[in-house]
Short mmCIF file of C-alpha atoms in Angstrom, two decimals:
data_model
loop_
_atom_site.label_atom_id
_atom_site.label_comp_id
_atom_site.label_asym_id
_atom_site.label_seq_id
_atom_site.Cartn_x
_atom_site.Cartn_y
_atom_site.Cartn_z
CA MET A 69 29.48 9.65 18.19
CA LEU A 70 29.73 6.87 16.82
CA SER A 71 32.06 5.66 15.64
CA ARG A 72 32.03 4.10 11.94
CA GLY A 73 33.16 0.24 13.74
CA VAL A 74 29.76 0.58 15.76
CA ILE A 75 27.53 2.58 12.88
CA LEU A 76 28.43 -0.93 11.22
CA ARG A 77 27.20 -3.71 13.29
CA ASN A 78 24.04 -1.74 13.67
CA ARG A 79 23.08 -1.94 10.28
CA ILE A 80 24.43 -5.41 10.04
CA GLY A 81 21.70 -6.36 13.20
CA LEU A 82 19.68 -4.97 11.02
CA VAL A 83 20.22 -6.03 8.48
CA LEU A 84 20.34 -9.58 10.48
CA ALA A 85 17.11 -8.36 11.59
CA SER A 86 15.16 -8.72 8.76
CA LEU A 87 16.68 -12.45 7.30
CA LEU A 88 14.92 -12.74 10.80
CA VAL A 89 11.91 -10.84 11.12
CA HIS A 90 10.90 -12.24 7.03
CA ALA A 91 11.97 -16.61 8.23
CA VAL A 92 9.09 -15.54 10.30
CA THR A 93 6.23 -14.63 8.67
CA ALA A 94 7.42 -16.40 5.88
CA TYR A 95 7.00 -19.74 8.19
CA LEU A 96 3.91 -18.60 9.54
CA GLY A 97 2.84 -18.04 6.52
CA LEU A 98 3.38 -21.27 4.95
CA ASN A 99 1.91 -23.04 8.27
CA LEU A 100 -1.60 -21.87 8.82
CA GLN A 101 -4.22 -24.03 8.71
CA GLY A 102 -7.19 -23.75 6.53
CA MET A 103 -5.80 -20.09 4.88
CA THR A 104 -3.56 -19.42 2.71
CA PRO A 105 -2.10 -16.00 2.29
CA PHE A 106 0.22 -16.38 -0.78
CA ASN A 107 -2.51 -18.02 -2.64
CA ASP A 108 -2.04 -15.08 -5.12
CA VAL A 109 1.71 -16.07 -5.83
CA ASN A 110 0.36 -18.30 -7.17
CA LEU A 111 -1.96 -16.37 -9.77
CA TYR A 112 1.15 -14.42 -10.07
CA SER A 113 3.17 -17.50 -11.13
CA GLU A 114 -0.47 -19.01 -13.73
CA TRP A 115 -0.16 -15.31 -15.12
CA ALA A 116 4.37 -16.16 -15.37
CA ALA A 117 4.62 -18.76 -17.41
CA ARG A 118 1.12 -18.11 -20.12
CA GLY A 119 3.05 -15.15 -20.62
CA LEU A 120 6.45 -16.95 -20.90
CA ALA A 121 4.93 -19.72 -22.94
CA THR A 122 2.50 -18.32 -25.10
CA ASN A 123 3.39 -14.05 -24.85
CA VAL A 124 -0.97 -13.05 -23.47
CA TRP A 125 -0.36 -11.61 -20.65
CA PRO A 126 -2.57 -9.71 -18.82
CA GLY A 127 -2.19 -6.26 -19.06
CA VAL A 128 -1.10 -6.28 -22.04
CA SER A 129 -2.82 -7.87 -24.60
CA GLU A 130 -5.77 -8.91 -22.70
CA PRO A 131 -7.56 -6.95 -19.90
CA GLY A 132 -6.07 -7.14 -16.51
CA VAL A 133 -6.19 -6.01 -12.73
CA TYR A 134 -2.59 -4.51 -12.06
CA PRO A 135 -0.52 -2.25 -13.94
CA LEU A 136 1.93 -3.28 -17.26
CA LEU A 137 5.17 -2.84 -14.07
CA SER A 138 3.63 -5.91 -12.29
CA LEU A 139 4.61 -8.55 -13.76
CA LEU A 140 8.41 -7.81 -14.51
CA PRO A 141 8.99 -9.58 -10.79
CA MET A 142 5.87 -11.61 -11.96
CA ALA A 143 7.77 -13.15 -13.76
CA LEU A 144 10.73 -13.65 -12.53
CA VAL A 145 9.76 -15.74 -10.41
CA GLU A 146 8.57 -17.99 -12.45
CA ALA A 147 12.09 -18.04 -14.32
CA PHE A 148 14.57 -18.48 -10.98
CA SER A 149 11.59 -20.51 -9.32
CA PRO A 150 8.86 -22.49 -11.95
CA ALA A 151 8.11 -25.32 -9.69
CA ASN A 152 7.71 -23.06 -5.67
CA PRO A 153 7.04 -19.92 -6.40
CA ILE A 154 5.92 -18.99 -3.74
CA LEU A 155 9.48 -19.61 -2.28
CA GLY A 156 10.76 -17.69 -5.41
CA TRP A 157 8.87 -14.54 -3.63
CA LEU A 158 9.41 -14.60 -0.77
CA VAL A 159 13.40 -14.80 -0.81
CA LEU A 160 12.76 -12.19 -3.84
CA VAL A 161 10.98 -10.05 -0.83
CA THR A 162 13.47 -10.40 1.67
CA LEU A 163 16.32 -9.15 -0.51
CA LEU A 164 14.85 -5.97 -1.74
CA ASN A 165 13.03 -5.43 1.35
CA THR A 166 16.39 -6.01 3.41
CA ALA A 167 18.67 -3.85 1.43
CA LEU A 168 17.13 -1.07 2.34
CA VAL A 169 16.78 -1.74 5.04
CA TRP A 170 20.69 -2.03 4.15
CA TRP A 171 20.64 1.52 2.22
CA ILE A 172 18.75 3.99 4.70
CA SER A 173 19.91 2.70 8.15
CA GLU A 174 23.43 4.55 7.70
CA SER A 175 21.94 7.19 10.08
CA LYS A 176 20.59 6.98 12.75
CA VAL A 177 17.56 8.56 12.02
CA GLY A 178 18.07 6.35 9.08
CA ARG A 179 18.14 3.31 11.19
CA HIS A 180 14.39 4.38 13.83
CA SER A 181 12.88 4.43 9.80
CA ALA A 182 14.33 0.69 9.32
CA ALA A 183 13.42 -0.54 12.55
CA TYR A 184 10.14 1.29 12.69
CA PHE A 185 9.79 -1.20 8.87
CA LEU A 186 10.24 -4.25 10.28
CA ALA A 187 8.74 -3.48 13.28
CA PHE A 188 5.46 -3.55 11.17
CA ILE A 189 5.97 -6.06 8.89
CA ALA A 190 6.05 -8.47 12.42
CA VAL A 191 2.92 -6.95 13.45
CA LEU A 192 1.25 -7.49 10.08
CA GLY A 193 2.45 -10.73 9.31
CA PRO A 194 2.14 -12.87 5.70
CA ILE A 195 -0.03 -11.10 3.95
CA ALA A 196 2.85 -7.70 4.36
CA ILE A 197 4.97 -10.26 2.39
CA GLY A 198 2.20 -11.91 0.58
CA ARG A 199 1.44 -9.88 -2.32
CA ILE A 200 2.75 -7.64 -5.87
CA ASP A 201 2.19 -4.74 -3.07
CA SER A 202 5.29 -5.48 -0.78
CA ILE A 203 7.39 -4.87 -4.75
CA ALA A 204 5.26 -1.46 -5.04
CA LEU A 205 6.07 -0.62 -1.53
CA VAL A 206 10.40 -0.95 -1.33
CA VAL A 207 10.24 0.20 -4.61
CA ASP A 208 8.29 3.39 -3.00
CA LEU A 209 10.09 3.17 -0.39
CA ALA A 210 13.38 3.93 -2.50
CA ALA A 211 11.28 7.31 -3.47
CA VAL A 212 10.78 7.94 0.35
CA GLY A 213 14.43 7.62 0.94
CA LEU A 214 15.84 10.34 -2.50
CA VAL A 215 13.40 12.12 -0.94
CA ALA A 216 15.07 12.38 1.87
CA LEU A 217 18.34 12.82 0.18
CA GLY A 218 16.95 15.75 -1.96
CA LYS A 219 17.19 13.76 -4.80
CA PHE A 220 12.86 15.08 -6.32
CA ARG A 221 13.17 13.86 -9.15
CA ALA A 222 14.38 10.78 -9.23
CA ALA A 223 11.65 10.29 -5.54
CA ALA A 224 9.51 10.70 -8.18
CA GLY A 225 10.56 8.48 -10.95
CA PHE A 226 10.13 5.93 -8.08
CA ALA A 227 7.36 6.43 -7.18
CA VAL A 228 6.13 6.30 -10.71
CA ALA A 229 7.12 3.16 -11.10
CA ALA A 230 6.00 2.20 -8.21
CA ALA A 231 3.31 3.50 -9.65
CA TRP A 232 3.07 1.10 -12.41
CA ILE A 233 2.95 -1.39 -10.58
CA LYS A 234 0.28 -1.37 -7.89
CA VAL A 235 -2.01 2.03 -8.71
CA TRP A 236 -1.50 3.11 -4.70
CA PRO A 237 2.25 4.63 -4.85
CA ALA A 238 0.30 7.69 -6.95
CA ALA A 239 -0.22 9.06 -2.90
CA GLN A 240 3.85 9.42 -3.34
CA TYR A 241 3.94 11.45 -6.27
CA LEU A 242 1.38 13.61 -5.04
CA ALA A 243 2.83 14.07 -1.40
CA LEU A 244 5.91 14.90 -3.66
CA LEU A 245 4.83 17.21 -5.66
CA MET A 246 2.74 19.43 -3.57
CA ALA A 247 5.41 19.37 -1.82
CA GLN A 248 7.29 21.77 -4.13
CA LYS A 249 7.30 25.18 -3.26
CA THR A 250 7.67 26.57 -7.48
CA ALA A 251 6.09 25.84 -10.80
CA ASP A 252 8.96 25.24 -12.50
CA LEU A 253 9.83 22.26 -9.94
CA LYS A 254 6.59 21.16 -10.00
CA ILE A 255 6.72 21.01 -14.68
CA LYS A 256 10.39 19.16 -13.98
CA LEU A 257 7.87 16.30 -11.88
CA LEU A 258 5.92 16.41 -13.66
CA GLY A 259 7.98 15.61 -17.46
CA VAL A 260 9.60 12.43 -15.11
CA ALA A 261 6.45 10.84 -14.32
CA ALA A 262 5.29 11.81 -18.17
CA ALA A 263 8.57 10.38 -19.53
CA VAL A 264 8.46 7.29 -16.79
CA SER A 265 4.55 6.29 -17.89
CA LEU A 266 5.54 6.49 -21.79
CA GLY A 267 8.14 4.45 -21.13
CA VAL A 268 5.93 2.25 -19.52
CA VAL A 269 4.09 2.26 -22.67
CA SER A 270 6.16 1.85 -25.75
CA LEU A 271 7.44 -1.20 -23.29
CA ALA A 272 4.06 -2.13 -23.75
CA MET A 273 3.21 -1.26 -27.53
CA PHE A 274 6.53 -3.79 -27.99
CA ALA A 275 5.16 -6.59 -26.28
CA ASN A 276 2.34 -6.16 -28.85
CA GLY A 277 0.15 -5.27 -26.24
CA ASN A 278 -3.03 -2.77 -26.48
CA GLN A 279 -6.31 -0.41 -24.90
CA ASN A 280 -5.82 -3.10 -22.14
CA VAL A 281 -2.28 -1.48 -20.66
CA PHE A 282 -4.46 0.86 -18.74
CA SER A 283 -7.73 -1.65 -18.17
CA PHE A 284 -6.20 -2.05 -14.34
CA LEU A 285 -7.70 2.02 -14.73
CA TRP A 286 -11.38 0.66 -14.75
CA ILE A 287 -11.36 -3.58 -14.12
CA ASN A 288 -12.35 -2.82 -10.69
CA SER A 289 -15.67 -0.48 -11.50
CA ASN A 290 -17.97 -3.46 -11.41
CA ARG A 291 -16.93 -4.95 -8.14
CA GLY A 292 -19.43 -4.94 -5.32
CA LEU A 293 -18.36 -4.09 -1.57
CA GLN A 294 -15.66 -6.48 -0.20
CA ILE A 295 -16.70 -7.55 3.08
CA GLU A 296 -12.96 -5.84 5.01
CA SER A 297 -13.92 -2.83 2.82
CA PRO A 298 -15.32 0.25 6.14
CA ILE A 299 -18.35 1.15 3.52
CA ALA A 300 -18.97 -2.44 3.38
CA ASN A 301 -19.38 -3.03 7.47
CA ILE A 302 -23.26 -1.96 7.08
CA TRP A 303 -23.83 -4.48 5.27
CA MET A 304 -21.74 -7.30 7.52
CA TRP A 305 -23.49 -6.24 10.04
CA GLY A 306 -27.20 -5.40 8.64
CA ALA A 307 -26.89 -9.94 7.72
CA LYS A 308 -25.57 -10.25 11.13
CA LEU A 309 -28.93 -8.17 12.19
CA GLY A 310 -30.78 -9.38 9.76
CA TRP A 311 -31.57 -6.76 8.46
CA GLY A 312 -33.89 -6.20 4.66
CA ASP A 313 -31.79 -8.89 2.71
CA SER A 314 -28.00 -8.67 3.22
CA SER A 315 -25.58 -10.16 2.65
CA VAL A 316 -22.06 -12.54 2.97
CA TYR A 317 -21.30 -14.17 -0.52
CA PHE A 318 -18.34 -15.51 -3.11
CA ASP A 319 -18.02 -13.95 -6.49
CA SER A 320 -15.53 -16.54 -7.65
CA ASN A 321 -14.66 -14.61 -10.70
CA ILE A 322 -12.02 -12.20 -8.62
CA ILE A 323 -12.20 -14.44 -5.87
CA THR A 324 -13.24 -12.66 -2.63
CA PHE A 325 -15.94 -12.52 -0.38
CA GLN A 326 -18.73 -9.63 -0.67
CA VAL A 327 -21.71 -8.28 0.38
CA THR A 328 -24.85 -6.99 -0.78
CA GLY A 329 -28.17 -5.85 0.67
CA PRO A 330 -30.68 -2.17 0.41
CA PHE A 331 -28.04 0.25 -1.44
CA ALA A 332 -25.14 -1.54 -1.74
CA ASN A 333 -24.72 -1.51 -5.24
CA THR A 334 -26.08 1.57 -5.24
CA VAL A 335 -23.04 2.37 -2.72
CA ALA A 336 -19.95 0.52 -4.38
CA SER A 337 -21.23 2.59 -8.26
CA LEU A 338 -20.19 5.87 -5.32
CA MET A 339 -16.66 4.72 -4.02
CA THR A 340 -14.12 5.60 -7.12
CA LEU A 341 -16.27 9.31 -7.39
CA SER A 342 -15.96 9.45 -3.06
CA LEU A 343 -12.08 8.74 -3.15
CA ILE A 344 -11.30 11.15 -6.16
CA VAL A 345 -12.78 14.06 -4.58
CA ALA A 346 -11.47 12.78 -1.11
CA LEU A 347 -7.89 12.45 -3.00
CA ALA A 348 -8.79 16.10 -4.73
CA ILE A 349 -9.11 17.77 -1.32
CA THR A 350 -6.52 16.51 0.21
CA ALA A 351 -4.22 17.86 -2.61
CA PHE A 352 -5.93 21.11 -2.00
CA LEU A 353 -4.92 20.80 1.81
CA GLY A 354 -1.19 20.12 0.93
CA TRP A 355 -0.99 22.65 -2.60
CA LYS A 356 -2.45 25.19 0.82
CA ALA A 357 -0.22 24.15 3.17
CA THR A 358 2.65 24.65 0.17
CA LYS A 359 1.28 28.05 -0.64
CA ALA A 360 1.53 29.95 3.06
CA GLY A 361 5.00 28.71 3.56
CA ALA A 362 4.77 24.84 5.63
CA ALA A 363 8.14 22.93 6.07
CA PRO A 364 7.98 20.67 1.63
CA HIS A 365 9.31 17.83 4.59
CA GLU A 366 5.66 18.72 6.50
CA VAL A 367 3.57 18.74 3.11
CA PHE A 368 5.56 15.90 2.43
CA ALA A 369 4.51 13.10 5.04
CA LEU A 370 1.43 14.47 5.16
CA VAL A 371 0.18 14.05 1.87
CA GLY A 372 0.98 11.39 2.02
CA MET A 373 -0.44 10.25 4.38
CA THR A 374 -3.52 11.25 4.06
CA ALA A 375 -3.62 10.19 -0.09
CA VAL A 376 -3.45 6.33 1.47
CA LEU A 377 -5.82 7.09 3.48
CA ASP A 378 -8.10 8.48 1.39
CA LEU A 379 -7.13 5.01 -1.13
CA ILE A 380 -7.68 3.47 2.39
CA VAL A 381 -11.45 4.19 3.93
CA PHE A 382 -13.15 4.84 0.13
CA ASN A 383 -11.50 2.15 -1.04
CA LYS A 384 -14.82 -0.31 -1.94
CA VAL A 385 -11.97 -3.03 -2.07
CA GLY A 386 -10.20 -3.24 1.26
CA SER A 387 -8.30 -5.98 0.94
CA PRO A 388 -6.27 -6.78 3.82
CA GLN A 389 -2.68 -6.26 1.64
CA PHE A 390 -3.94 -2.58 1.62
CA HIS A 391 -2.41 -1.55 4.97
CA THR A 392 1.46 -1.95 3.83
CA TRP A 393 1.04 0.87 1.63
CA LEU A 394 0.48 2.74 5.67
CA ALA A 395 3.79 2.14 5.77
CA ALA A 396 5.06 4.27 3.82
CA PRO A 397 4.37 7.80 4.36
CA LEU A 398 4.57 5.77 8.21
CA VAL A 399 8.43 5.69 8.03
CA ALA A 400 8.90 9.23 5.61
CA GLY A 401 7.62 10.30 8.82
CA ILE A 402 10.41 8.97 10.80
CA LEU A 403 12.68 9.36 7.89
CA LEU A 404 11.82 13.10 7.76
CA GLY A 405 12.61 14.01 11.40
CA VAL A 406 8.60 14.97 10.79
CA GLN A 407 7.76 16.67 15.10
CA ARG A 408 4.50 15.21 16.67
CA TRP A 409 4.69 11.45 14.10
CA ARG A 410 4.16 9.10 17.83
CA PHE A 411 0.69 8.98 17.35
CA PRO A 412 0.63 7.94 13.94
CA LEU A 413 3.07 5.65 14.20
CA TYR A 414 1.79 3.70 17.13
CA LEU A 415 -1.89 4.06 15.63
CA GLY A 416 0.03 2.36 12.39
CA LEU A 417 1.11 -0.73 14.51
CA VAL A 418 -2.18 -1.26 16.11
CA LEU A 419 -3.86 -1.08 12.40
CA ALA A 420 -1.66 -3.58 12.09
CA ALA A 421 -1.48 -5.72 14.23
CA LEU A 422 -5.80 -5.84 13.90
CA THR A 423 -5.43 -6.24 10.25
CA ALA A 424 -3.49 -8.99 11.31
CA TRP A 425 -5.60 -10.69 13.69
CA ILE A 426 -8.88 -10.50 11.10
CA TYR A 427 -7.02 -12.32 7.64
CA PRO A 428 -4.88 -14.06 8.00
CA TYR A 429 -5.50 -15.20 11.23
CA ASN A 430 -9.34 -15.34 11.78
CA TYR A 431 -10.77 -14.27 8.74
CA ASP A 432 -12.86 -17.46 8.80
CA ALA A 433 -14.34 -16.05 11.26
CA VAL A 434 -15.24 -12.63 9.96
CA VAL A 435 -16.93 -15.15 6.59
CA ASN A 436 -18.95 -16.69 9.02
CA LEU A 437 -19.80 -13.33 10.94
CA ASP A 438 -19.27 -13.86 14.15
CA GLY A 439 -20.39 -11.00 16.39
CA PHE A 440 -15.80 -10.85 17.98
CA ALA A 441 -14.99 -10.80 14.78
CA LEU A 442 -17.09 -8.26 13.70
CA ALA A 443 -16.38 -6.22 16.53
CA VAL A 444 -12.46 -6.15 15.57
CA LEU A 445 -13.23 -5.54 12.00
CA THR A 446 -15.27 -2.69 13.11
CA LEU A 447 -12.59 -1.25 15.85
CA ARG A 448 -10.63 -1.42 12.47
CA ASN A 449 -12.51 0.05 10.41
CA LEU A 450 -13.40 3.42 12.45
CA LEU A 451 -9.65 3.40 13.57
CA LEU A 452 -9.25 3.74 10.52
CA ILE A 453 -11.75 7.00 9.61
CA ALA A 454 -10.39 8.56 13.18
CA PHE A 455 -6.70 8.63 11.52
CA LEU A 456 -7.55 9.89 8.07
CA VAL A 457 -9.54 13.41 10.56
CA TRP A 458 -6.31 13.37 12.16
CA ALA A 459 -4.15 12.95 8.89
CA ASN A 460 -6.86 15.97 7.53
CA VAL A 461 -7.00 17.91 10.80
CA ARG A 462 -2.86 17.93 11.20
CA LEU A 463 -2.21 17.98 7.02
CA SER A 464 -4.64 21.70 7.81
CA ALA A 465 -2.96 23.27 10.50
CA LEU A 466 0.40 22.98 8.05
CA SER A 467 -1.84 26.09 7.09
CA SER A 468 -2.43 28.59 9.56
CA ARG A 469 0.49 27.54 11.50
CA ALA A 470 2.93 28.21 9.21
CA VAL A 471 1.32 31.79 8.14
CA ARG A 472 1.48 32.31 12.16
CA SER A 473 4.78 31.35 11.75
CA ALA A 474 5.55 34.04 9.14
#
């Protein structure tokens, strides 16, 4: 049994480690030659500066790519660091992540969770702290911490709030919902989601919002296949090997590289439907496991893991910051004591390392269809698909294992 002094020193050590990891990661991102992994922050600053000056906000009074609450950290950084928004953003993310590390590291398993979280950031690199996903992640991890404390309604509130920053934390809310054993508990969590969402929409209406509050739901529907997404691998190799008229092009409207070629537009139009179907299957497997009597903490961790992988594998966008999403269910598995969790932890770090290699360190090679770079990208995407298969098998197995135990 560790003394209070030893525990305190360990927690302080983790805080110092967090500050070091964030400082080194920020330094690497700020000093890359020919690559600016924090360039989105400048875009956030433009939105916030215009909003503060004219009260015209994306996602409120005009179409926006992100949900409404994403504007809060953007406006906060712009208010306190208008001259250097990137520095302000990095300080904000560092403080939030370090506060999370301190909070969850009170117990031994919490310290292991915090250490893994920091390792994941270090391996994933600058992209782990340079996007709005970083803010959504820390709020989502707060929800995971509340689940570990048994505060399910508070956890649901944080998860839904995180989803109003960037949609993907809805995976954790889905996991929490599927892990509840009674209809009464599910109804309470649905009520929490409705209350938080109603509050957000009311805030938007107060700010003269209109139907654009929900524009993030459909604004990406007309996008093509981004080059890093798993499905785009077909056309990336097609462009490399001369299949049809496959090629890579830059879309200046959304500031990203996409692929075109035979059936690319048709496949892109079907990806949203396939994503919805995948999430429905995950929800069904989680419901089935809970009904069979599986442990709620295992259902929560595995539904969260599977749903996040659904959102990545079946996504036509495939931006590198999507891989920050993996940290939430991976940390959840540690914090909740899920058995046989080493494989996803190691694979998560491998995927983070491959993603960092692709962006920002070798993105030019990927865009220019370098053979080795394409091989690394393909390996990363195949591992993602394999990870999703593993998660589905593991989630499915919860039902039969629970029946055998009974």
